[in-house]
Structures are given as C-alpha cells and as structure tokens.
C-alpha cells in the first residue's frame, strides 16, 4: 500500500471528535444488517485465533510448524470440508447466515475451487455473526466440531484412507 493510500484511509476512518479523541461512526452493531463479507472477515480472524490456540495442545516449540499447519487448516478447502461436517448441527437460522455469506459476491483465489471458496466464506460469515452477537458458547461448540472434522479428515488423507474407511488404490 502506498503512503498516499494509507493516509487517505486514516483520514477517512479516524476523524477527530470534540474532545480530541477519535469519532466513532457506528454506536451499535446490528449483525443482521452487516455486509456478509465483513462478517466473514471477523469470522476468519476468529477461526485463525481458535485454530492457533487449539494447536498449542499438540505443539508448543516450533512456531514455523504451527504457522504452516494453522494456515493449512484455515484454508478454504478445509473450511469447506468442516462446514459439510457440521451442517447437520446447524439451526435453520445458522444455515441462512451461511447461505448469505456463501452467496456474497467475492473472487476465489487459485488455491481452491470457486465452490470451496464461497463455502468457506459462508462458514466464516457464520462464525463472525456468532462472535459479533456474543454467542460465544455456540461459537466454541461449532469451532470445536469443525476442528474435529478437519483433523479427522487430515489424518485419513495422510494415512491413505478415504472417508468411507477403505484404503485408497
């Protein structure tokens, strides 16, 4: 980012108030009215922190390995698989939030299919909604279930088994 762009963002976002502080533009957060990509932005950040913290149960010395592993887990490909694994746990309202995020207009990176990327965006929007709605118990429950789905699928992939439990040819 060029300095001129950075300066423009600072000027746009941080407007001084009468007391010399910074004026806030929004007093409350109506999550239902927020852009689903903003919800996904928050959900992505939460899931990154959740996964990094969760991985400390398995490794605490090799930061590079922790980073590489967490980056893999939070990828669109694995988040899509996580969503498929937890979908049956979701309420109708949570499924609607997922669909809203999945259907938001965005551009998929080359590291995943368009369908996987949109699915992961829906998953992240759901997590972001739960976080901003302060539904922390449900958020923790779904993240734990998603982590279990991902870790099991990774072990099956590494050990050459399909999800049905048969050996790959």
JSON list of C-alpha atoms in Angstrom, two decimals, residues 54-162:
[
{"chain": "A", "resi": 54, "resn": "UNK", "atom": "CA", "xyz": [-6.08, -25.20, 19.71]},
{"chain": "A", "resi": 55, "resn": "UNK", "atom": "CA", "xyz": [-2.83, -26.34, 18.09]},
{"chain": "A", "resi": 56, "resn": "UNK", "atom": "CA", "xyz": [-0.96, -25.46, 21.29]},
{"chain": "A", "resi": 57, "resn": "UNK", "atom": "CA", "xyz": [-2.43, -28.68, 22.71]},
{"chain": "A", "resi": 58, "resn": "UNK", "atom": "CA", "xyz": [-0.19, -30.57, 20.27]},
{"chain": "A", "resi": 59, "resn": "UNK", "atom": "CA", "xyz": [2.91, -28.42, 19.75]},
{"chain": "A", "resi": 60, "resn": "UNK", "atom": "CA", "xyz": [4.45, -25.54, 21.69]},
{"chain": "A", "resi": 61, "resn": "UNK", "atom": "CA", "xyz": [8.02, -25.23, 20.45]},
{"chain": "A", "resi": 62, "resn": "UNK", "atom": "CA", "xyz": [8.10, -24.96, 16.65]},
{"chain": "A", "resi": 63, "resn": "UNK", "atom": "CA", "xyz": [6.43, -21.70, 15.66]},
{"chain": "A", "resi": 64, "resn": "UNK", "atom": "CA", "xyz": [7.11, -22.22, 11.96]},
{"chain": "A", "resi": 65, "resn": "UNK", "atom": "CA", "xyz": [5.37, -25.60, 12.05]},
{"chain": "A", "resi": 66, "resn": "UNK", "atom": "CA", "xyz": [2.45, -24.12, 14.00]},
{"chain": "A", "resi": 67, "resn": "UNK", "atom": "CA", "xyz": [2.09, -21.34, 11.43]},
{"chain": "A", "resi": 68, "resn": "UNK", "atom": "CA", "xyz": [2.26, -23.68, 8.45]},
{"chain": "A", "resi": 69, "resn": "UNK", "atom": "CA", "xyz": [-0.20, -26.12, 9.98]},
{"chain": "A", "resi": 70, "resn": "UNK", "atom": "CA", "xyz": [-2.69, -23.46, 11.05]},
{"chain": "A", "resi": 71, "resn": "UNK", "atom": "CA", "xyz": [-2.55, -21.85, 7.60]},
{"chain": "A", "resi": 72, "resn": "UNK", "atom": "CA", "xyz": [-3.45, -25.22, 6.07]},
{"chain": "A", "resi": 73, "resn": "UNK", "atom": "CA", "xyz": [-6.34, -25.81, 8.48]},
{"chain": "A", "resi": 74, "resn": "UNK", "atom": "CA", "xyz": [-7.92, -22.40, 7.89]},
{"chain": "A", "resi": 75, "resn": "UNK", "atom": "CA", "xyz": [-7.69, -22.71, 4.10]},
{"chain": "A", "resi": 76, "resn": "UNK", "atom": "CA", "xyz": [-10.86, -22.56, 2.03]},
{"chain": "A", "resi": 77, "resn": "UNK", "atom": "CA", "xyz": [-10.53, -26.23, 1.12]},
{"chain": "A", "resi": 78, "resn": "UNK", "atom": "CA", "xyz": [-10.55, -27.42, 4.73]},
{"chain": "A", "resi": 79, "resn": "UNK", "atom": "CA", "xyz": [-13.13, -24.89, 5.92]},
{"chain": "A", "resi": 80, "resn": "UNK", "atom": "CA", "xyz": [-15.46, -26.17, 3.19]},
{"chain": "A", "resi": 81, "resn": "UNK", "atom": "CA", "xyz": [-14.97, -29.73, 4.48]},
{"chain": "A", "resi": 82, "resn": "UNK", "atom": "CA", "xyz": [-15.55, -28.51, 8.02]},
{"chain": "A", "resi": 83, "resn": "UNK", "atom": "CA", "xyz": [-18.83, -26.89, 7.03]},
{"chain": "A", "resi": 84, "resn": "UNK", "atom": "CA", "xyz": [-20.04, -30.09, 5.37]},
{"chain": "A", "resi": 85, "resn": "UNK", "atom": "CA", "xyz": [-19.17, -31.97, 8.55]},
{"chain": "A", "resi": 86, "resn": "UNK", "atom": "CA", "xyz": [-21.05, -29.63, 10.91]},
{"chain": "A", "resi": 87, "resn": "UNK", "atom": "CA", "xyz": [-24.00, -28.74, 8.66]},
{"chain": "A", "resi": 88, "resn": "UNK", "atom": "CA", "xyz": [-26.31, -31.20, 10.43]},
{"chain": "A", "resi": 89, "resn": "UNK", "atom": "CA", "xyz": [-25.63, -29.42, 13.75]},
{"chain": "A", "resi": 90, "resn": "UNK", "atom": "CA", "xyz": [-26.84, -26.05, 12.48]},
{"chain": "A", "resi": 91, "resn": "UNK", "atom": "CA", "xyz": [-30.16, -24.38, 13.10]},
{"chain": "A", "resi": 92, "resn": "UNK", "atom": "CA", "xyz": [-32.20, -23.05, 10.18]},
{"chain": "A", "resi": 93, "resn": "UNK", "atom": "CA", "xyz": [-31.13, -19.52, 11.14]},
{"chain": "A", "resi": 94, "resn": "UNK", "atom": "CA", "xyz": [-27.44, -20.52, 11.11]},
{"chain": "A", "resi": 95, "resn": "UNK", "atom": "CA", "xyz": [-27.86, -22.20, 7.72]},
{"chain": "A", "resi": 96, "resn": "UNK", "atom": "CA", "xyz": [-29.43, -18.98, 6.40]},
{"chain": "A", "resi": 97, "resn": "UNK", "atom": "CA", "xyz": [-26.42, -16.98, 7.65]},
{"chain": "A", "resi": 98, "resn": "UNK", "atom": "CA", "xyz": [-24.10, -19.46, 5.93]},
{"chain": "A", "resi": 99, "resn": "UNK", "atom": "CA", "xyz": [-26.02, -19.13, 2.64]},
{"chain": "A", "resi": 100, "resn": "UNK", "atom": "CA", "xyz": [-25.92, -15.35, 2.85]},
{"chain": "A", "resi": 101, "resn": "UNK", "atom": "CA", "xyz": [-22.14, -15.46, 3.24]},
{"chain": "A", "resi": 102, "resn": "UNK", "atom": "CA", "xyz": [-21.71, -18.15, 0.59]},
{"chain": "A", "resi": 103, "resn": "UNK", "atom": "CA", "xyz": [-23.71, -16.15, -1.92]},
{"chain": "A", "resi": 104, "resn": "UNK", "atom": "CA", "xyz": [-21.85, -12.87, -1.33]},
{"chain": "A", "resi": 105, "resn": "UNK", "atom": "CA", "xyz": [-20.01, -11.60, -4.37]},
{"chain": "A", "resi": 106, "resn": "UNK", "atom": "CA", "xyz": [-16.29, -12.27, -3.98]},
{"chain": "A", "resi": 107, "resn": "UNK", "atom": "CA", "xyz": [-13.39, -13.62, -6.01]},
{"chain": "A", "resi": 108, "resn": "UNK", "atom": "CA", "xyz": [-11.89, -17.03, -5.26]},
{"chain": "A", "resi": 109, "resn": "UNK", "atom": "CA", "xyz": [-8.12, -17.48, -5.10]},
{"chain": "A", "resi": 110, "resn": "UNK", "atom": "CA", "xyz": [-6.37, -20.12, -7.19]},
{"chain": "A", "resi": 111, "resn": "UNK", "atom": "CA", "xyz": [-5.69, -22.31, -4.15]},
{"chain": "A", "resi": 112, "resn": "UNK", "atom": "CA", "xyz": [-9.28, -23.58, -4.02]},
{"chain": "A", "resi": 113, "resn": "UNK", "atom": "CA", "xyz": [-12.27, -24.10, -6.26]},
{"chain": "A", "resi": 114, "resn": "UNK", "atom": "CA", "xyz": [-14.87, -21.36, -6.52]},
{"chain": "A", "resi": 115, "resn": "UNK", "atom": "CA", "xyz": [-17.39, -23.57, -4.69]},
{"chain": "A", "resi": 116, "resn": "UNK", "atom": "CA", "xyz": [-14.95, -24.28, -1.83]},
{"chain": "A", "resi": 117, "resn": "UNK", "atom": "CA", "xyz": [-14.06, -20.60, -1.51]},
{"chain": "A", "resi": 118, "resn": "UNK", "atom": "CA", "xyz": [-17.69, -19.49, -1.39]},
{"chain": "A", "resi": 119, "resn": "UNK", "atom": "CA", "xyz": [-18.49, -22.24, 1.10]},
{"chain": "A", "resi": 120, "resn": "UNK", "atom": "CA", "xyz": [-15.62, -21.17, 3.33]},
{"chain": "A", "resi": 121, "resn": "UNK", "atom": "CA", "xyz": [-16.83, -17.57, 3.13]},
{"chain": "A", "resi": 122, "resn": "UNK", "atom": "CA", "xyz": [-20.25, -18.74, 4.33]},
{"chain": "A", "resi": 123, "resn": "UNK", "atom": "CA", "xyz": [-18.62, -20.70, 7.17]},
{"chain": "A", "resi": 124, "resn": "UNK", "atom": "CA", "xyz": [-16.60, -17.63, 8.19]},
{"chain": "A", "resi": 125, "resn": "UNK", "atom": "CA", "xyz": [-19.70, -15.38, 7.98]},
{"chain": "A", "resi": 126, "resn": "UNK", "atom": "CA", "xyz": [-21.47, -17.76, 10.37]},
{"chain": "A", "resi": 127, "resn": "UNK", "atom": "CA", "xyz": [-18.58, -17.60, 12.83]},
{"chain": "A", "resi": 128, "resn": "UNK", "atom": "CA", "xyz": [-18.38, -13.82, 12.51]},
{"chain": "A", "resi": 129, "resn": "UNK", "atom": "CA", "xyz": [-22.09, -13.49, 13.18]},
{"chain": "A", "resi": 130, "resn": "UNK", "atom": "CA", "xyz": [-21.87, -15.67, 16.29]},
{"chain": "A", "resi": 131, "resn": "UNK", "atom": "CA", "xyz": [-18.87, -13.69, 17.54]},
{"chain": "A", "resi": 132, "resn": "UNK", "atom": "CA", "xyz": [-20.42, -10.26, 16.99]},
{"chain": "A", "resi": 133, "resn": "UNK", "atom": "CA", "xyz": [-23.70, -11.49, 18.50]},
{"chain": "A", "resi": 134, "resn": "UNK", "atom": "CA", "xyz": [-21.70, -12.60, 21.55]},
{"chain": "A", "resi": 135, "resn": "UNK", "atom": "CA", "xyz": [-22.92, -16.20, 21.25]},
{"chain": "A", "resi": 136, "resn": "UNK", "atom": "CA", "xyz": [-19.59, -17.46, 22.47]},
{"chain": "A", "resi": 137, "resn": "UNK", "atom": "CA", "xyz": [-20.74, -20.85, 23.76]},
{"chain": "A", "resi": 138, "resn": "UNK", "atom": "CA", "xyz": [-22.26, -21.77, 20.39]},
{"chain": "A", "resi": 139, "resn": "UNK", "atom": "CA", "xyz": [-19.23, -20.36, 18.60]},
{"chain": "A", "resi": 140, "resn": "UNK", "atom": "CA", "xyz": [-16.92, -22.55, 20.67]},
{"chain": "A", "resi": 141, "resn": "UNK", "atom": "CA", "xyz": [-19.12, -25.61, 20.09]},
{"chain": "A", "resi": 142, "resn": "UNK", "atom": "CA", "xyz": [-19.11, -25.17, 16.29]},
{"chain": "A", "resi": 143, "resn": "UNK", "atom": "CA", "xyz": [-15.39, -24.39, 16.13]},
{"chain": "A", "resi": 144, "resn": "UNK", "atom": "CA", "xyz": [-14.54, -27.49, 18.19]},
{"chain": "A", "resi": 145, "resn": "UNK", "atom": "CA", "xyz": [-16.73, -29.61, 15.91]},
{"chain": "A", "resi": 146, "resn": "UNK", "atom": "CA", "xyz": [-15.17, -28.05, 12.79]},
{"chain": "A", "resi": 147, "resn": "UNK", "atom": "CA", "xyz": [-11.66, -28.65, 14.17]},
{"chain": "A", "resi": 148, "resn": "UNK", "atom": "CA", "xyz": [-12.55, -32.29, 14.85]},
{"chain": "A", "resi": 149, "resn": "UNK", "atom": "CA", "xyz": [-13.88, -32.73, 11.29]},
{"chain": "A", "resi": 150, "resn": "UNK", "atom": "CA", "xyz": [-10.76, -31.17, 9.80]},
{"chain": "A", "resi": 151, "resn": "UNK", "atom": "CA", "xyz": [-8.28, -33.09, 11.96]},
{"chain": "A", "resi": 152, "resn": "UNK", "atom": "CA", "xyz": [-10.01, -36.41, 11.25]},
{"chain": "A", "resi": 153, "resn": "UNK", "atom": "CA", "xyz": [-10.12, -35.75, 7.50]},
{"chain": "A", "resi": 154, "resn": "UNK", "atom": "CA", "xyz": [-6.44, -34.73, 7.51]},
{"chain": "A", "resi": 155, "resn": "UNK", "atom": "CA", "xyz": [-5.46, -37.93, 9.30]},
{"chain": "A", "resi": 156, "resn": "UNK", "atom": "CA", "xyz": [-7.46, -40.01, 6.83]},
{"chain": "A", "resi": 157, "resn": "UNK", "atom": "CA", "xyz": [-5.85, -38.21, 3.90]},
{"chain": "A", "resi": 158, "resn": "UNK", "atom": "CA", "xyz": [-2.33, -38.61, 5.29]},
{"chain": "A", "resi": 159, "resn": "UNK", "atom": "CA", "xyz": [-2.79, -42.27, 6.13]},
{"chain": "A", "resi": 160, "resn": "UNK", "atom": "CA", "xyz": [-4.25, -43.09, 2.72]},
{"chain": "A", "resi": 161, "resn": "UNK", "atom": "CA", "xyz": [-7.82, -43.78, 3.69]},
{"chain": "A", "resi": 162, "resn": "UNK", "atom": "CA", "xyz": [-10.96, -42.44, 2.12]}
]
